[in-house]
């Protein structure tokens, strides 16, 4: 069942871009934006990641963490993060367990992994979901959702 507004942040574990383990316990008691994207180093995904990077201080000012998730390898994430100086965590979901756990749909007849942003408040409750292949609006909509719940 896909995550819906009002649902709790699920427990999960995945590898970060540096190869260390990340668990959902790392983000307890703080707002978090978890965005799923199709692939490192593609035009839309690079635009989205760099937009999150450019607005990262705005998220930090709201007490929120930003986490990007795709099916790319740890090594791919490491290169992507370094190339674009991304200040936030990227999680490798090569086995698509996180995508399934969150219920992220595929796009274009199942050919492309979906692009969905989830916003959770400090209590771990989902307060906003934005599902759009368009990479541009995810950042502003997440900031508005976080600001509205302050």
Tab-separated table of N, CA and C in Angstrom:
chain	number	residue	atom	x	y	z
A	1	UNK	N	0.842	-1.183	0.000
A	1	UNK	CA	0.000	0.000	0.000
A	1	UNK	C	0.890	1.250	0.000
A	2	UNK	N	0.689	2.170	-0.919
A	2	UNK	CA	1.529	3.374	-0.969
A	2	UNK	C	1.345	4.251	0.273
A	3	UNK	N	2.399	4.951	0.626
A	3	UNK	CA	2.316	5.904	1.732
A	3	UNK	C	1.344	7.008	1.333
A	4	UNK	N	0.527	7.393	2.290
A	4	UNK	CA	-0.443	8.460	2.071
A	4	UNK	C	-0.283	9.509	3.168
A	5	UNK	N	-0.864	10.672	2.933
A	5	UNK	CA	-0.818	11.725	3.940
A	5	UNK	C	-1.455	11.196	5.224
A	6	UNK	N	-0.766	11.423	6.335
A	6	UNK	CA	-1.223	10.925	7.630
A	6	UNK	C	-0.519	9.647	8.060
A	7	UNK	N	0.148	8.964	7.116
A	7	UNK	CA	0.888	7.744	7.451
A	7	UNK	C	2.200	8.091	8.143
A	8	UNK	N	2.719	7.130	8.889
A	8	UNK	CA	4.003	7.306	9.570
A	8	UNK	C	5.164	6.950	8.653
A	9	UNK	N	6.295	7.583	8.906
A	9	UNK	CA	7.517	7.254	8.190
A	9	UNK	C	7.848	5.791	8.469
A	10	UNK	N	7.994	4.982	7.426
A	10	UNK	CA	8.297	3.572	7.672
A	10	UNK	C	9.735	3.377	8.153
A	11	UNK	N	9.962	2.288	8.842
A	11	UNK	CA	11.324	1.923	9.217
A	11	UNK	C	12.027	1.368	7.987
A	12	UNK	N	13.242	1.835	7.752
A	12	UNK	CA	13.994	1.338	6.605
A	12	UNK	C	15.491	1.464	6.861
A	13	UNK	N	16.234	0.772	6.007
A	13	UNK	CA	17.693	0.784	6.066
A	13	UNK	C	18.196	0.758	4.627
A	14	UNK	N	19.220	1.557	4.342
A	14	UNK	CA	19.811	1.590	2.999
A	14	UNK	C	21.244	2.105	3.117
A	15	UNK	N	21.979	2.009	2.015
A	15	UNK	CA	23.357	2.498	2.001
A	15	UNK	C	23.419	3.911	1.447
A	16	UNK	N	24.208	4.746	2.153
A	16	UNK	CA	24.458	6.112	1.717
A	16	UNK	C	25.536	6.106	0.633
A	17	UNK	N	25.726	7.272	0.034
A	17	UNK	CA	26.706	7.429	-1.032
A	17	UNK	C	28.131	7.126	-0.564
A	18	UNK	N	28.393	7.182	0.723
A	18	UNK	CA	29.739	6.868	1.227
A	18	UNK	C	29.875	5.404	1.645
A	19	UNK	N	28.823	4.610	1.421
A	19	UNK	CA	28.876	3.185	1.721
A	19	UNK	C	28.449	2.828	3.131
A	20	UNK	N	28.184	3.824	3.983
A	20	UNK	CA	27.736	3.539	5.344
A	20	UNK	C	26.226	3.282	5.347
A	21	UNK	N	25.774	2.630	6.407
A	21	UNK	CA	24.359	2.309	6.535
A	21	UNK	C	23.589	3.495	7.101
A	22	UNK	N	22.442	3.743	6.529
A	22	UNK	CA	21.533	4.791	6.981
A	22	UNK	C	20.222	4.122	7.358
A	23	UNK	N	19.660	4.501	8.511
A	23	UNK	CA	18.363	3.962	8.904
A	23	UNK	C	17.398	5.117	9.162
A	24	UNK	N	16.134	4.800	9.168
A	24	UNK	CA	15.124	5.827	9.430
A	24	UNK	C	15.278	6.401	10.839
A	25	UNK	N	15.953	5.689	11.742
A	25	UNK	CA	16.183	6.231	13.082
A	25	UNK	C	17.076	7.475	13.040
A	26	UNK	N	17.890	7.622	11.979
A	26	UNK	CA	18.747	8.797	11.841
A	26	UNK	C	17.938	10.088	11.681
A	27	UNK	N	16.678	9.970	11.298
A	27	UNK	CA	15.874	11.159	11.030
A	27	UNK	C	14.645	11.251	11.937
A	28	UNK	N	14.702	10.566	13.061
A	28	UNK	CA	13.599	10.671	14.011
A	28	UNK	C	13.601	12.047	14.658
A	29	UNK	N	12.413	12.528	14.967
A	29	UNK	CA	12.221	13.794	15.684
A	29	UNK	C	12.680	15.029	14.923
A	30	UNK	N	12.707	14.935	13.602
A	30	UNK	CA	12.989	16.116	12.793
A	30	UNK	C	12.236	15.984	11.472
A	31	UNK	N	11.835	17.119	10.908
A	31	UNK	CA	11.176	17.061	9.605
A	31	UNK	C	12.143	16.520	8.545
A	32	UNK	N	11.597	15.835	7.559
A	32	UNK	CA	12.444	15.279	6.509
A	32	UNK	C	11.712	15.293	5.175
A	33	UNK	N	12.471	15.576	4.133
A	33	UNK	CA	11.986	15.506	2.763
A	33	UNK	C	12.733	14.347	2.111
A	34	UNK	N	11.989	13.350	1.677
A	34	UNK	CA	12.582	12.197	0.986
A	34	UNK	C	12.081	12.242	-0.450
A	35	UNK	N	13.035	12.419	-1.371
A	35	UNK	CA	12.601	12.483	-2.759
A	35	UNK	C	13.204	11.323	-3.555
A	36	UNK	N	12.331	10.665	-4.286
A	36	UNK	CA	12.711	9.567	-5.168
A	36	UNK	C	12.854	10.130	-6.577
A	37	UNK	N	13.945	9.768	-7.241
A	37	UNK	CA	14.185	10.262	-8.593
A	37	UNK	C	14.682	9.112	-9.456
A	38	UNK	N	14.531	9.228	-10.782
A	38	UNK	CA	14.864	8.099	-11.656
A	38	UNK	C	16.350	7.720	-11.738
A	39	UNK	N	17.261	8.698	-11.995
A	39	UNK	CA	18.632	8.298	-12.292
A	39	UNK	C	19.617	9.450	-12.129
A	40	UNK	N	20.770	9.137	-11.528
A	40	UNK	CA	21.856	10.114	-11.415
A	40	UNK	C	22.304	10.594	-12.795
A	41	UNK	N	22.749	11.848	-12.834
A	41	UNK	CA	23.402	12.428	-14.013
A	41	UNK	C	22.537	12.508	-15.261
A	42	UNK	N	21.221	12.479	-15.108
A	42	UNK	CA	20.336	12.737	-16.241
A	42	UNK	C	19.861	14.185	-16.112
A	43	UNK	N	19.449	14.814	-17.198
A	43	UNK	CA	19.134	16.253	-17.128
A	43	UNK	C	18.110	16.631	-16.050
A	44	UNK	N	16.964	15.970	-16.022
A	44	UNK	CA	15.933	16.319	-15.041
A	44	UNK	C	16.371	16.050	-13.618
A	45	UNK	N	17.025	14.918	-13.410
A	45	UNK	CA	17.450	14.537	-12.051
A	45	UNK	C	18.570	15.439	-11.551
A	46	UNK	N	19.438	15.871	-12.461
A	46	UNK	CA	20.502	16.799	-12.077
A	46	UNK	C	19.905	18.151	-11.715
A	47	UNK	N	18.937	18.611	-12.509
A	47	UNK	CA	18.246	19.865	-12.211
A	47	UNK	C	17.590	19.806	-10.838
A	48	UNK	N	16.909	18.700	-10.566
A	48	UNK	CA	16.214	18.547	-9.285
A	48	UNK	C	17.210	18.529	-8.129
A	49	UNK	N	18.258	17.727	-8.244
A	49	UNK	CA	19.252	17.628	-7.168
A	49	UNK	C	19.925	18.980	-6.910
A	50	UNK	N	20.264	19.686	-7.983
A	50	UNK	CA	20.924	20.985	-7.809
A	50	UNK	C	19.962	22.022	-7.231
A	51	UNK	N	18.689	21.897	-7.534
A	51	UNK	CA	17.693	22.800	-6.948
A	51	UNK	C	17.535	22.530	-5.453
A	52	UNK	N	17.532	21.245	-5.072
A	52	UNK	CA	17.514	20.920	-3.639
A	52	UNK	C	18.791	21.449	-2.979
A	53	UNK	N	19.920	21.302	-3.658
A	53	UNK	CA	21.195	21.825	-3.131
A	53	UNK	C	21.105	23.332	-2.912
A	54	UNK	N	20.600	24.049	-3.921
A	54	UNK	CA	20.544	25.507	-3.842
A	54	UNK	C	19.591	25.988	-2.752
A	55	UNK	N	18.576	25.190	-2.449
A	55	UNK	CA	17.605	25.559	-1.407
A	55	UNK	C	17.889	24.849	-0.083
A	56	UNK	N	18.994	24.133	0.003
A	56	UNK	CA	19.275	23.313	1.180
A	56	UNK	C	19.263	24.127	2.473
A	57	UNK	N	19.818	25.321	2.446
A	57	UNK	CA	19.827	26.145	3.662
A	57	UNK	C	18.405	26.503	4.089
A	58	UNK	N	17.510	26.691	3.124
A	58	UNK	CA	16.107	26.970	3.459
A	58	UNK	C	15.487	25.779	4.190
A	59	UNK	N	15.810	24.569	3.746
A	59	UNK	CA	15.320	23.367	4.427
A	59	UNK	C	15.932	23.269	5.827
A	60	UNK	N	17.226	23.534	5.926
A	60	UNK	CA	17.904	23.498	7.220
A	60	UNK	C	17.303	24.529	8.180
A	61	UNK	N	16.974	25.710	7.666
A	61	UNK	CA	16.380	26.758	8.497
A	61	UNK	C	15.034	26.313	9.073
A	62	UNK	N	14.368	25.394	8.382
A	62	UNK	CA	13.100	24.841	8.866
A	62	UNK	C	13.327	23.585	9.713
A	63	UNK	N	14.601	23.250	9.937
A	63	UNK	CA	14.942	22.091	10.753
A	63	UNK	C	14.873	20.774	10.009
A	64	UNK	N	14.731	20.836	8.700
A	64	UNK	CA	14.490	19.627	7.900
A	64	UNK	C	15.752	19.085	7.237
A	65	UNK	N	15.768	17.776	7.083
A	65	UNK	CA	16.786	17.090	6.303
A	65	UNK	C	16.218	16.776	4.927
A	66	UNK	N	17.091	16.665	3.951
A	66	UNK	CA	16.720	16.273	2.592
A	66	UNK	C	17.456	14.980	2.278
A	67	UNK	N	16.733	14.020	1.704
A	67	UNK	CA	17.326	12.737	1.329
A	67	UNK	C	16.859	12.383	-0.079
A	68	UNK	N	17.798	12.097	-0.945
A	68	UNK	CA	17.478	11.661	-2.300
A	68	UNK	C	17.629	10.151	-2.406
A	69	UNK	N	16.742	9.511	-3.174
A	69	UNK	CA	16.766	8.056	-3.331
A	69	UNK	C	16.596	7.697	-4.799
A	70	UNK	N	17.492	6.850	-5.298
A	70	UNK	CA	17.304	6.277	-6.636
A	70	UNK	C	17.907	4.878	-6.647
A	71	UNK	N	17.692	4.184	-7.731
A	71	UNK	CA	18.197	2.829	-7.873
A	71	UNK	C	19.656	2.751	-8.286
A	72	UNK	N	20.339	3.882	-8.328
A	72	UNK	CA	21.750	3.894	-8.707
A	72	UNK	C	22.628	3.301	-7.608
A	73	UNK	N	23.816	2.888	-7.995
A	73	UNK	CA	24.761	2.278	-7.060
A	73	UNK	C	25.365	3.323	-6.118
A	74	UNK	N	25.986	2.840	-5.070
A	74	UNK	CA	26.703	3.703	-4.132
A	74	UNK	C	27.746	4.523	-4.886
A	75	UNK	N	28.480	3.876	-5.786
A	75	UNK	CA	29.533	4.555	-6.541
A	75	UNK	C	28.954	5.658	-7.431
A	76	UNK	N	27.839	5.378	-8.076
A	76	UNK	CA	27.197	6.388	-8.909
A	76	UNK	C	26.781	7.586	-8.067
A	77	UNK	N	26.165	7.312	-6.903
A	77	UNK	CA	25.757	8.389	-5.999
A	77	UNK	C	26.956	9.207	-5.523
A	78	UNK	N	28.045	8.524	-5.231
A	78	UNK	CA	29.240	9.214	-4.748
A	78	UNK	C	29.735	10.207	-5.805
A	79	UNK	N	29.807	9.757	-7.051
A	79	UNK	CA	30.242	10.635	-8.138
A	79	UNK	C	29.268	11.785	-8.372
A	80	UNK	N	27.982	11.479	-8.321
A	80	UNK	CA	26.931	12.484	-8.526
A	80	UNK	C	27.006	13.549	-7.432
A	81	UNK	N	27.148	13.108	-6.187
A	81	UNK	CA	27.220	14.039	-5.071
A	81	UNK	C	28.459	14.936	-5.190
A	82	UNK	N	29.594	14.331	-5.514
A	82	UNK	CA	30.837	15.107	-5.608
A	82	UNK	C	30.808	16.082	-6.783
A	83	UNK	N	30.319	15.625	-7.922
A	83	UNK	CA	30.290	16.457	-9.124
A	83	UNK	C	29.455	17.715	-8.916
A	84	UNK	N	28.316	17.566	-8.225
A	84	UNK	CA	27.391	18.686	-8.068
A	84	UNK	C	27.385	19.275	-6.656
A	85	UNK	N	28.325	18.813	-5.816
A	85	UNK	CA	28.474	19.337	-4.447
A	85	UNK	C	27.144	19.307	-3.684
A	86	UNK	N	26.526	18.136	-3.685
A	86	UNK	CA	25.239	17.969	-3.015
A	86	UNK	C	25.475	17.791	-1.516
A	87	UNK	N	24.860	18.621	-0.666
A	87	UNK	CA	25.124	18.582	0.775
A	87	UNK	C	24.255	17.597	1.548
A	88	UNK	N	23.418	16.849	0.861
A	88	UNK	CA	22.479	15.962	1.539
A	88	UNK	C	22.761	14.502	1.187
A	89	UNK	N	22.110	13.627	1.920
A	89	UNK	CA	22.285	12.180	1.779
A	89	UNK	C	21.618	11.678	0.501
A	90	UNK	N	22.315	10.787	-0.195
A	90	UNK	CA	21.734	10.042	-1.311
A	90	UNK	C	21.741	8.570	-0.912
A	91	UNK	N	20.590	7.922	-1.037
A	91	UNK	CA	20.487	6.508	-0.687
A	91	UNK	C	20.391	5.660	-1.942
A	92	UNK	N	21.139	4.562	-1.918
A	92	UNK	CA	21.118	3.614	-3.023
A	92	UNK	C	19.994	2.604	-2.793
A	93	UNK	N	19.146	2.478	-3.793
A	93	UNK	CA	17.999	1.574	-3.717
A	93	UNK	C	18.040	0.614	-4.905
A	94	UNK	N	19.200	-0.030	-5.072
A	94	UNK	CA	19.399	-0.906	-6.231
A	94	UNK	C	18.387	-2.050	-6.296
A	95	UNK	N	17.952	-2.528	-5.145
A	95	UNK	CA	16.981	-3.635	-5.128
A	95	UNK	C	15.536	-3.137	-5.116
A	96	UNK	N	15.357	-1.817	-5.151
A	96	UNK	CA	14.037	-1.169	-5.202
A	96	UNK	C	13.165	-1.432	-3.966
A	97	UNK	N	13.779	-1.835	-2.865
A	97	UNK	CA	13.008	-2.087	-1.639
A	97	UNK	C	12.372	-0.814	-1.095
A	98	UNK	N	13.106	0.298	-1.114
A	98	UNK	CA	12.541	1.553	-0.610
A	98	UNK	C	11.412	2.041	-1.513
A	99	UNK	N	11.619	1.927	-2.801
A	99	UNK	CA	10.592	2.330	-3.765
A	99	UNK	C	9.298	1.549	-3.515
A	100	UNK	N	9.446	0.255	-3.258
A	100	UNK	CA	8.276	-0.591	-2.972
A	100	UNK	C	7.676	-0.237	-1.611
A	101	UNK	N	8.527	-0.017	-0.608
A	101	UNK	CA	8.060	0.308	0.737
A	101	UNK	C	7.216	1.589	0.740
A	102	UNK	N	7.660	2.589	-0.014
A	102	UNK	CA	6.943	3.853	-0.081
A	102	UNK	C	5.787	3.812	-1.081
A	103	UNK	N	5.816	2.836	-1.984
A	103	UNK	CA	4.761	2.740	-2.996
A	103	UNK	C	4.941	3.718	-4.135
A	104	UNK	N	6.193	4.005	-4.485
A	104	UNK	CA	6.479	4.949	-5.567
A	104	UNK	C	6.118	4.277	-6.900
A	105	UNK	N	5.221	4.895	-7.657
A	105	UNK	CA	4.831	4.295	-8.940
A	105	UNK	C	5.901	4.501	-10.009
A	106	UNK	N	5.802	3.705	-11.050
A	106	UNK	CA	6.652	3.939	-12.217
A	106	UNK	C	5.884	4.841	-13.171
A	107	UNK	N	6.610	5.461	-14.095
A	107	UNK	CA	5.988	6.395	-15.036
A	107	UNK	C	6.175	5.884	-16.470
A	108	UNK	N	5.490	6.506	-17.357
A	108	UNK	CA	5.572	6.172	-18.781
A	108	UNK	C	5.466	4.671	-19.026
A	109	UNK	N	4.317	4.130	-18.673
A	109	UNK	CA	3.998	2.713	-18.900
A	109	UNK	C	4.974	1.773	-18.195
A	110	UNK	N	5.476	2.204	-17.039
A	110	UNK	CA	6.370	1.360	-16.267
A	110	UNK	C	7.813	1.366	-16.718
A	111	UNK	N	8.155	2.256	-17.638
A	111	UNK	CA	9.514	2.291	-18.186
A	111	UNK	C	10.487	3.112	-17.348
A	112	UNK	N	9.979	4.100	-16.627
A	112	UNK	CA	10.844	5.013	-15.869
A	112	UNK	C	10.443	4.977	-14.396
A	113	UNK	N	11.421	4.846	-13.488
A	113	UNK	CA	11.092	4.940	-12.065
A	113	UNK	C	10.471	6.311	-11.784
A	114	UNK	N	9.447	6.339	-10.970
A	114	UNK	CA	8.737	7.587	-10.697
A	114	UNK	C	9.555	8.607	-9.926
A	115	UNK	N	9.071	9.848	-9.982
A	115	UNK	CA	9.678	10.974	-9.268
A	115	UNK	C	8.635	11.459	-8.265
A	116	UNK	N	8.842	11.139	-6.996
A	116	UNK	CA	7.885	11.488	-5.955
A	116	UNK	C	8.637	12.066	-4.757
A	117	UNK	N	8.089	13.138	-4.191
A	117	UNK	CA	8.656	13.759	-2.997
A	117	UNK	C	7.673	13.595	-1.848
A	118	UNK	N	8.204	13.120	-0.714
A	118	UNK	CA	7.424	12.944	0.509
A	118	UNK	C	7.965	13.899	1.559
A	119	UNK	N	7.047	14.566	2.273
A	119	UNK	CA	7.443	15.456	3.359
A	119	UNK	C	6.842	14.902	4.644
A	120	UNK	N	7.714	14.693	5.628
A	120	UNK	CA	7.299	14.192	6.947
A	120	UNK	C	7.610	15.258	7.988
A	121	UNK	N	6.704	15.429	8.949
A	121	UNK	CA	6.958	16.384	10.022
A	121	UNK	C	7.858	15.745	11.085
A	122	UNK	N	8.161	16.509	12.135
A	122	UNK	CA	9.069	16.032	13.180
A	122	UNK	C	8.517	14.832	13.935
A	123	UNK	N	7.219	14.639	13.890
A	123	UNK	CA	6.597	13.476	14.541
A	123	UNK	C	6.639	12.229	13.658
A	124	UNK	N	7.161	12.386	12.433
A	124	UNK	CA	7.246	11.246	11.526
A	124	UNK	C	5.975	10.985	10.739
A	125	UNK	N	5.086	11.964	10.677
A	125	UNK	CA	3.834	11.821	9.940
A	125	UNK	C	3.965	12.465	8.561
A	126	UNK	N	3.507	11.773	7.537
A	126	UNK	CA	3.544	12.314	6.178
A	126	UNK	C	2.537	13.457	6.071
A	127	UNK	N	3.052	14.640	5.713
A	127	UNK	CA	2.183	15.811	5.609
A	127	UNK	C	1.991	16.272	4.166
A	128	UNK	N	2.790	15.736	3.236
A	128	UNK	CA	2.664	16.169	1.845
A	128	UNK	C	3.311	15.141	0.929
A	129	UNK	N	2.683	14.929	-0.236
A	129	UNK	CA	3.232	14.058	-1.270
A	129	UNK	C	3.079	14.772	-2.598
A	130	UNK	N	4.150	14.822	-3.362
A	130	UNK	CA	4.098	15.419	-4.695
A	130	UNK	C	4.643	14.416	-5.692
A	131	UNK	N	3.794	14.006	-6.636
A	131	UNK	CA	4.132	12.995	-7.634
A	131	UNK	C	4.085	13.651	-9.006
A	132	UNK	N	5.257	13.913	-9.575
A	132	UNK	CA	5.328	14.537	-10.890
A	132	UNK	C	6.676	14.241	-11.523
A	133	UNK	N	6.668	13.865	-12.794
A	133	UNK	CA	7.931	13.662	-13.497
A	133	UNK	C	8.664	14.973	-13.710
A	134	UNK	N	7.947	16.083	-13.681
A	134	UNK	CA	8.576	17.391	-13.816
A	134	UNK	C	9.449	17.650	-12.590
A	135	UNK	N	10.720	17.883	-12.818
A	135	UNK	CA	11.680	18.026	-11.716
A	135	UNK	C	11.613	19.388	-11.030
A	136	UNK	N	11.002	20.354	-11.630
A	136	UNK	CA	11.111	21.734	-11.171
A	136	UNK	C	10.335	22.081	-9.899
A	137	UNK	N	9.135	21.570	-9.744
A	137	UNK	CA	8.258	22.040	-8.665
A	137	UNK	C	8.442	21.336	-7.324
A	138	UNK	N	9.190	20.255	-7.282
A	138	UNK	CA	9.306	19.467	-6.060
A	138	UNK	C	9.875	20.283	-4.896
A	139	UNK	N	10.850	21.124	-5.172
A	139	UNK	CA	11.550	21.854	-4.124
A	139	UNK	C	10.635	22.906	-3.502
A	140	UNK	N	10.019	23.731	-4.331
A	140	UNK	CA	9.159	24.797	-3.800
A	140	UNK	C	7.947	24.219	-3.069
A	141	UNK	N	7.369	23.153	-3.585
A	141	UNK	CA	6.202	22.556	-2.938
A	141	UNK	C	6.572	21.949	-1.578
A	142	UNK	N	7.757	21.338	-1.490
A	142	UNK	CA	8.209	20.773	-0.212
A	142	UNK	C	8.451	21.886	0.809
A	143	UNK	N	9.048	22.989	0.372
A	143	UNK	CA	9.290	24.115	1.281
A	143	UNK	C	7.978	24.719	1.771
A	144	UNK	N	7.002	24.839	0.892
A	144	UNK	CA	5.698	25.381	1.284
A	144	UNK	C	5.041	24.465	2.310
A	145	UNK	N	5.106	23.150	2.061
A	145	UNK	CA	4.503	22.186	2.995
A	145	UNK	C	5.157	22.269	4.366
A	146	UNK	N	6.474	22.364	4.409
A	146	UNK	CA	7.181	22.468	5.679
A	146	UNK	C	6.864	23.783	6.385
A	147	UNK	N	6.819	24.855	5.647
A	147	UNK	CA	6.546	26.181	6.224
A	147	UNK	C	5.142	26.255	6.787
A	148	UNK	N	4.192	25.635	6.102
A	148	UNK	CA	2.793	25.664	6.535
A	148	UNK	C	2.593	24.915	7.850
A	149	UNK	N	3.449	23.954	8.125
A	149	UNK	CA	3.297	23.121	9.331
A	149	UNK	C	4.139	23.632	10.489
A	150	UNK	N	4.806	24.734	10.313
A	150	UNK	CA	5.662	25.297	11.378
A	150	UNK	C	4.824	25.857	12.493
